[in-house]
Amino acid sequence: MKKLLIAAIAVLGFTTANAQYTAEAGDIQTSVQFRPFNNGNREMFENVGINASYFLTDKDEIRVKLDFGSDSGKQNDVKNSQFDFGFGVGYENHIKTYDRIDLFAGIGADFATRSCKYDGHKAEGGYTSFGVGVFTGINFYVYKKLYIGTEIGLNYNHYNWNKYEEKQGAGWVTKDPKTSGNTIKFEVEPALKLKLRSEECRVGKECRSRW
């Protein structure tokens, strides 16, 4: 029994040591991201980002991203709510990879919108924004198909504030702020990531899975 256990540990160690953790050309990966440091008093997972990326080479990756979140409550027995949506595209270069560690940097652009409601009417605080940014990060592969990571980015965003409705007397009046603004800020995005199945095809050969 002892010899069998030692043999099993040795096989597991050999398999782990020879596993290809980091991505290769043609791989598809997804990730779930959350922002615990920039949501004010909101819960950690109320704003979530979903990424999908494709590796052009072992080092070059393109990605698309969706962000969404919602919040609701009551103020003086009147319902209020907020909904956020965003879309982004980006490019990553994987600068250095070593066994389970993957260092990367890249650039991206994004679009975002926020809608706010109070008592069923558009409330102040809604906006649309466009932005660009640079980022760097690190991934650590827990297993061949699963890894965790974080990104730190410096982003520039341009905001346009939406029209809203304000209660006056017995009715509601539309207000147009006609204002815009710009922000430059750092963002930290921890992530749980999963590498999906991808197929490797060669002329004259059947496709085969990389994992």
Coordinates of N, CA, C and O in Angstrom, one line a residue, residues 4-123:
L4 N 2.4 1.8 -3.4 CA 1.4 2.3 -4.3 C 1.1 3.8 -4.1 O 1.0 4.5 -5.1
L5 N 1.1 4.2 -2.9 CA 0.9 5.6 -2.6 C 2.0 6.5 -3.1 O 1.8 7.5 -3.7
I6 N 3.3 6.0 -2.9 CA 4.4 6.7 -3.3 C 4.4 6.8 -4.8 O 4.8 7.8 -5.4
A7 N 4.0 5.7 -5.5 CA 4.0 5.7 -7.0 C 3.0 6.7 -7.5 O 3.2 7.4 -8.5
A8 N 1.8 6.7 -6.8 CA 0.8 7.7 -7.2 C 1.2 9.1 -7.1 O 1.0 10.0 -8.0
I9 N 1.9 9.4 -6.0 CA 2.4 10.8 -5.8 C 3.4 11.2 -6.8 O 3.5 12.3 -7.3
A10 N 4.3 10.2 -7.2 CA 5.3 10.4 -8.2 C 4.7 10.7 -9.5 O 5.1 11.6 -10.3
V11 N 3.7 9.9 -9.9 CA 3.0 10.2 -11.2 C 2.3 11.5 -11.2 O 2.4 12.3 -12.2
L12 N 1.7 11.9 -10.1 CA 1.0 13.2 -10.0 C 2.0 14.3 -10.1 O 1.8 15.3 -10.8
G13 N 3.1 14.2 -9.5 CA 4.2 15.2 -9.5 C 4.8 15.3 -10.9 O 5.0 16.4 -11.4
F14 N 5.0 14.2 -11.6 CA 5.5 14.2 -13.0 C 4.5 14.9 -13.9 O 4.9 15.7 -14.8
T15 N 3.2 14.6 -13.8 CA 2.1 15.2 -14.6 C 2.1 16.7 -14.4 O 2.0 17.5 -15.4
T16 N 2.1 17.1 -13.2 CA 2.0 18.5 -12.8 C 3.2 19.3 -13.4 O 3.1 20.4 -13.9
A17 N 4.4 18.7 -13.2 CA 5.6 19.3 -13.7 C 5.7 19.5 -15.2 O 6.3 20.4 -15.7
N18 N 5.0 18.6 -15.9 CA 5.1 18.7 -17.4 C 3.8 19.2 -18.0 O 3.7 19.2 -19.2
A19 N 2.9 19.8 -17.2 CA 1.7 20.3 -17.7 C 2.0 21.7 -18.4 O 2.8 22.4 -17.9
Q20 N 1.2 21.9 -19.4 CA 1.3 23.3 -20.1 C 0.3 24.1 -19.5 O -0.9 24.0 -19.8
Y21 N 0.7 25.0 -18.6 CA -0.3 25.8 -17.8 C -0.7 27.1 -18.7 O -1.9 27.4 -18.8
T22 N 0.3 27.8 -19.1 CA 0.0 29.0 -19.8 C -0.6 28.8 -21.2 O -0.5 27.7 -21.8
A23 N -1.3 29.8 -21.7 CA -2.0 29.7 -23.0 C -1.1 29.5 -24.2 O 0.1 29.9 -24.2
E24 N -1.6 29.0 -25.3 CA -0.9 28.8 -26.5 C -1.7 29.5 -27.6 O -2.9 29.7 -27.5
A25 N -1.1 29.6 -28.8 CA -1.9 30.2 -30.0 C -3.1 29.3 -30.3 O -3.0 28.1 -30.3
G26 N -4.2 30.0 -30.4 CA -5.5 29.3 -30.7 C -6.3 29.1 -29.5 O -7.5 28.7 -29.6
D27 N -5.8 29.3 -28.3 CA -6.6 29.0 -27.1 C -7.7 30.1 -26.9 O -7.5 31.3 -27.3
I28 N -8.8 29.7 -26.3 CA -9.8 30.6 -26.0 C -10.0 30.6 -24.4 O -9.9 29.5 -23.8
Q29 N -10.1 31.8 -23.8 CA -10.2 31.8 -22.4 C -11.3 32.8 -22.0 O -11.6 33.7 -22.7
T30 N -11.9 32.5 -20.8 CA -12.9 33.4 -20.2 C -12.5 33.7 -18.8 O -11.7 33.0 -18.2
S31 N -13.0 34.8 -18.3 CA -12.8 35.2 -16.9 C -14.0 35.9 -16.4 O -14.8 36.6 -17.1
V32 N -14.1 35.9 -15.1 CA -15.1 36.6 -14.3 C -14.4 37.6 -13.4 O -13.5 37.2 -12.7
Q33 N -14.7 38.9 -13.5 CA -14.0 39.9 -12.8 C -15.0 40.7 -11.9 O -16.2 40.8 -12.2
F34 N -14.5 41.1 -10.7 CA -15.2 41.9 -9.8 C -14.4 43.0 -9.3 O -13.1 42.9 -9.3
R35 N -15.0 44.1 -8.7 CA -14.2 45.2 -8.3 C -14.5 45.6 -6.8 O -15.5 46.3 -6.6
P36 N -13.7 45.1 -5.9 CA -14.1 45.3 -4.5 C -13.6 46.7 -4.0 O -13.9 47.1 -2.9
F37 N -12.8 47.4 -4.8 CA -12.2 48.6 -4.2 C -12.8 49.9 -4.8 O -12.3 51.0 -4.4
N38 N -13.7 49.9 -5.7 CA -14.2 51.2 -6.3 C -15.7 51.2 -6.4 O -16.2 51.9 -7.3
N39 N -16.4 50.5 -5.6 CA -17.9 50.6 -5.7 C -18.5 51.3 -4.5 O -19.7 51.1 -4.2
G40 N -17.8 52.0 -3.8 CA -18.4 52.8 -2.6 C -18.9 51.8 -1.6 O -18.2 50.9 -1.1
N41 N -20.2 52.0 -1.3 CA -20.8 51.1 -0.3 C -21.5 49.9 -0.9 O -22.2 49.2 -0.2
R42 N -21.4 49.7 -2.2 CA -22.1 48.6 -2.8 C -21.3 47.3 -2.5 O -20.2 47.2 -2.2
E43 N -22.1 46.2 -2.7 CA -21.5 44.9 -2.4 C -20.5 44.5 -3.5 O -20.5 44.9 -4.6
M44 N -19.6 43.6 -3.1 CA -18.4 43.2 -3.9 C -18.9 42.7 -5.3 O -18.3 43.0 -6.3
F45 N -19.9 41.9 -5.3 CA -20.3 41.2 -6.6 C -21.5 41.8 -7.3 O -22.1 41.2 -8.1
E46 N -21.9 43.1 -6.9 CA -23.0 43.7 -7.6 C -22.6 44.2 -8.9 O -23.4 44.3 -9.8
N47 N -21.3 44.5 -9.1 CA -20.8 44.8 -10.5 C -19.8 43.7 -10.9 O -18.8 43.4 -10.2
V48 N -20.1 43.0 -12.0 CA -19.4 41.9 -12.5 C -18.9 42.1 -13.9 O -19.7 42.6 -14.7
G49 N -17.7 41.7 -14.3 CA -17.3 41.7 -15.6 C -17.0 40.3 -16.2 O -16.5 39.5 -15.5
I50 N -17.4 40.1 -17.4 CA -17.1 38.8 -18.1 C -16.2 39.1 -19.3 O -16.6 39.9 -20.2
N51 N -15.1 38.4 -19.4 CA -14.2 38.5 -20.5 C -14.1 37.3 -21.3 O -14.3 36.1 -20.8
A52 N -13.9 37.4 -22.6 CA -13.6 36.3 -23.5 C -12.4 36.7 -24.4 O -12.4 37.9 -24.9
S53 N -11.4 35.9 -24.5 CA -10.2 36.3 -25.2 C -9.8 35.1 -26.1 O -10.0 33.9 -25.9
Y54 N -9.0 35.5 -27.2 CA -8.5 34.6 -28.1 C -7.0 34.9 -28.3 O -6.6 36.0 -28.5
F55 N -6.1 33.8 -28.3 CA -4.7 34.0 -28.4 C -4.3 33.9 -29.9 O -4.4 32.8 -30.5
L56 N -3.9 35.0 -30.5 CA -3.4 35.0 -31.9 C -2.1 34.2 -32.0 O -1.8 33.5 -32.9
T57 N -1.2 34.4 -31.0 CA 0.1 33.7 -30.8 C 0.2 33.3 -29.4 O -0.7 33.5 -28.6
D58 N 1.3 32.6 -29.0 CA 1.5 32.3 -27.6 C 1.6 33.5 -26.7 O 1.4 33.4 -25.5
K59 N 1.9 34.7 -27.3 CA 2.1 35.9 -26.5 C 1.1 37.0 -26.8 O 0.9 37.9 -25.9
D60 N 0.4 37.0 -27.9 CA -0.5 38.0 -28.3 C -2.0 37.6 -28.1 O -2.4 36.6 -28.7
E61 N -2.8 38.4 -27.4 CA -4.2 38.0 -27.1 C -5.1 39.2 -27.4 O -4.8 40.4 -27.1
I62 N -6.2 38.9 -28.0 CA -7.3 40.0 -28.1 C -8.5 39.6 -27.2 O -8.7 38.4 -27.0
R63 N -9.2 40.5 -26.7 CA -10.3 40.2 -25.8 C -11.4 41.2 -25.9 O -11.3 42.3 -26.4
V64 N -12.6 40.7 -25.6 CA -13.8 41.5 -25.5 C -14.4 41.3 -24.1 O -14.1 40.3 -23.4
K65 N -15.1 42.4 -23.6 CA -15.5 42.4 -22.2 C -16.9 43.0 -22.0 O -17.2 44.0 -22.7
L66 N -17.7 42.4 -21.2 CA -19.0 42.9 -20.8 C -19.0 43.2 -19.3 O -18.5 42.3 -18.5
D67 N -19.5 44.3 -18.9 CA -19.6 44.7 -17.5 C -21.1 45.0 -17.3 O -21.8 45.6 -18.1
F68 N -21.6 44.5 -16.1 CA -23.0 44.8 -15.8 C -23.2 44.7 -14.3 O -22.4 44.1 -13.6
G69 N -24.2 45.5 -13.8 CA -24.4 45.5 -12.4 C -25.8 46.2 -12.1 O -26.2 47.0 -13.0
S70 N -26.4 46.0 -11.0 CA -27.6 46.6 -10.7 C -27.7 46.8 -9.2 O -27.1 46.0 -8.4
D71 N -28.5 47.7 -8.8 CA -28.7 48.0 -7.4 C -30.1 48.6 -7.2 O -30.6 49.3 -8.1
S72 N -30.8 48.3 -6.1 CA -32.1 48.9 -5.9 C -32.4 49.0 -4.4 O -31.7 48.4 -3.6
G73 N -33.3 49.9 -4.1 CA -33.7 50.1 -2.7 C -34.9 51.0 -2.5 O -35.6 51.3 -3.5
K74 N -35.1 51.5 -1.3 CA -36.2 52.4 -1.1 C -35.7 53.7 -0.3 O -34.8 53.6 0.6
Q75 N -36.3 54.8 -0.7 CA -36.0 56.0 0.0 C -37.3 56.7 0.3 O -38.0 57.1 -0.6
N76 N -37.6 56.9 1.6 CA -38.9 57.5 2.0 C -40.0 56.7 1.4 O -41.0 57.2 0.8
D77 N -39.9 55.3 1.4 CA -40.9 54.4 0.9 C -41.1 54.5 -0.7 O -42.1 54.1 -1.2
V78 N -40.2 55.2 -1.3 CA -40.2 55.3 -2.8 C -39.1 54.4 -3.4 O -37.9 54.5 -3.0
K79 N -39.4 53.6 -4.4 CA -38.4 52.7 -5.0 C -37.4 53.5 -5.8 O -37.8 54.4 -6.6
N80 N -36.1 53.1 -5.7 CA -35.1 53.7 -6.6 C -34.2 52.6 -7.1 O -34.1 51.5 -6.4
S81 N -33.6 52.7 -8.3 CA -32.8 51.7 -8.8 C -31.7 52.2 -9.7 O -31.8 53.4 -10.2
Q82 N -30.7 51.4 -9.9 CA -29.6 51.8 -10.8 C -29.1 50.6 -11.6 O -29.0 49.5 -11.1
F83 N -28.8 50.8 -12.9 CA -28.4 49.7 -13.7 C -27.2 50.2 -14.5 O -27.2 51.3 -15.1
D84 N -26.1 49.4 -14.5 CA -24.9 49.7 -15.3 C -24.6 48.6 -16.3 O -24.8 47.4 -16.1
F85 N -24.1 49.1 -17.5 CA -23.7 48.2 -18.5 C -22.5 48.8 -19.3 O -22.4 50.0 -19.5
G86 N -21.6 47.9 -19.6 CA -20.4 48.3 -20.3 C -19.9 47.3 -21.3 O -20.1 46.1 -21.2
F87 N -19.2 47.8 -22.3 CA -18.6 46.9 -23.3 C -17.2 47.4 -23.6 O -16.9 48.6 -23.8
G88 N -16.2 46.5 -23.8 CA -14.9 46.9 -24.1 C -14.1 45.9 -25.0 O -14.5 44.7 -25.0
V89 N -13.1 46.4 -25.6 CA -12.2 45.6 -26.4 C -10.8 45.9 -26.0 O -10.5 47.0 -25.5
G90 N -9.9 44.9 -26.2 CA -8.5 45.2 -25.7 C -7.5 44.2 -26.4 O -7.9 43.2 -27.0
Y91 N -6.2 44.5 -26.2 CA -5.1 43.7 -26.7 C -4.2 43.5 -25.5 O -3.9 44.4 -24.7
E92 N -3.7 42.3 -25.3 CA -2.7 41.9 -24.3 C -1.5 41.3 -24.9 O -1.5 40.6 -25.9
N93 N -0.3 41.7 -24.4 CA 0.9 41.0 -24.7 C 1.4 40.4 -23.4 O 1.6 41.0 -22.4
H94 N 1.7 39.1 -23.5 CA 2.1 38.3 -22.4 C 3.7 38.4 -22.3 O 4.4 37.7 -23.1
I95 N 4.1 39.3 -21.5 CA 5.5 39.6 -21.5 C 6.4 38.5 -21.0 O 7.5 38.2 -21.6
K96 N 6.0 37.8 -19.9 CA 6.9 36.8 -19.3 C 6.0 35.7 -18.8 O 5.0 36.0 -18.0
T97 N 6.3 34.5 -19.1 CA 5.6 33.3 -18.6 C 6.6 32.3 -18.0 O 7.6 32.1 -18.6
Y98 N 6.3 31.8 -16.8 CA 7.2 30.8 -16.2 C 6.3 29.8 -15.4 O 5.7 30.2 -14.4
D99 N 6.2 28.6 -15.9 CA 5.5 27.6 -15.3 C 4.0 28.1 -15.0 O 3.3 28.2 -16.0
R100 N 3.7 28.4 -13.8 CA 2.3 28.8 -13.5 C 2.1 30.3 -13.5 O 1.0 30.8 -13.3
I101 N 3.2 31.1 -13.6 CA 3.1 32.5 -13.5 C 3.0 33.1 -14.9 O 3.8 32.8 -15.8
D102 N 2.2 34.1 -15.1 CA 2.0 34.8 -16.4 C 1.9 36.3 -16.2 O 0.9 36.8 -15.5
L103 N 2.8 37.1 -16.7 CA 2.8 38.5 -16.6 C 2.4 39.1 -17.9 O 2.9 38.7 -19.0
F104 N 1.5 40.1 -17.9 CA 1.0 40.7 -19.1 C 0.8 42.2 -19.0 O 0.7 42.7 -17.9
A105 N 0.6 42.8 -20.2 CA 0.3 44.3 -20.2 C -0.5 44.5 -21.5 O -0.4 43.7 -22.5
G106 N -1.2 45.6 -21.6 CA -2.0 45.8 -22.8 C -2.7 47.2 -22.8 O -2.5 48.0 -21.9
I107 N -3.6 47.3 -23.8 CA -4.3 48.6 -24.0 C -5.8 48.2 -24.3 O -6.1 47.1 -24.7
G108 N -6.7 49.1 -24.0 CA -8.1 48.8 -24.3 C -8.9 50.1 -24.5 O -8.5 51.2 -24.2
A109 N -10.1 49.9 -24.9 CA -11.1 51.0 -25.1 C -12.5 50.4 -24.6 O -12.7 49.2 -24.7
D110 N -13.3 51.3 -24.1 CA -14.6 50.8 -23.6 C -15.7 51.9 -23.7 O -15.5 53.1 -23.8
F111 N -16.9 51.4 -23.6 CA -18.1 52.2 -23.6 C -18.9 51.7 -22.4 O -19.0 50.5 -22.1
A112 N -19.6 52.7 -21.7 CA -20.4 52.3 -20.5 C -21.6 53.3 -20.4 O -21.5 54.4 -20.9
T113 N -22.6 52.8 -19.8 CA -23.8 53.6 -19.6 C -24.4 53.2 -18.2 O -24.3 52.1 -17.7
R114 N -25.0 54.2 -17.6 CA -25.7 54.0 -16.3 C -27.1 54.7 -16.4 O -27.2 55.8 -16.9
S115 N -28.1 54.0 -16.0 CA -29.4 54.5 -15.9 C -29.9 54.5 -14.4 O -29.7 53.5 -13.7
C116 N -30.5 55.5 -14.0 CA -31.0 55.7 -12.6 C -32.5 56.0 -12.7 O -33.0 56.8 -13.5
K117 N -33.3 55.4 -11.8 CA -34.7 55.6 -11.7 C -35.1 55.9 -10.3 O -34.6 55.3 -9.3
Y118 N -36.1 56.8 -10.1 CA -36.7 57.1 -8.8 C -38.2 57.2 -9.0 O -38.7 58.1 -9.8
D119 N -38.9 56.4 -8.3 CA -40.4 56.4 -8.4 C -40.8 56.2 -9.8 O -41.8 56.8 -10.3
G120 N -40.1 55.3 -10.6 CA -40.5 55.0 -12.0 C -40.1 56.1 -13.0 O -40.4 55.9 -14.2
H121 N -39.4 57.1 -12.6 CA -38.9 58.2 -13.5 C -37.4 58.2 -13.6 O -36.7 57.8 -12.6
K122 N -36.9 58.7 -14.7 CA -35.4 58.9 -14.8 C -34.9 59.8 -13.8 O -35.4 60.9 -13.6
A123 N -33.9 59.3 -13.1 CA -33.3 60.1 -12.0 C -32.0 60.7 -12.4 O -31.3 60.2 -13.3

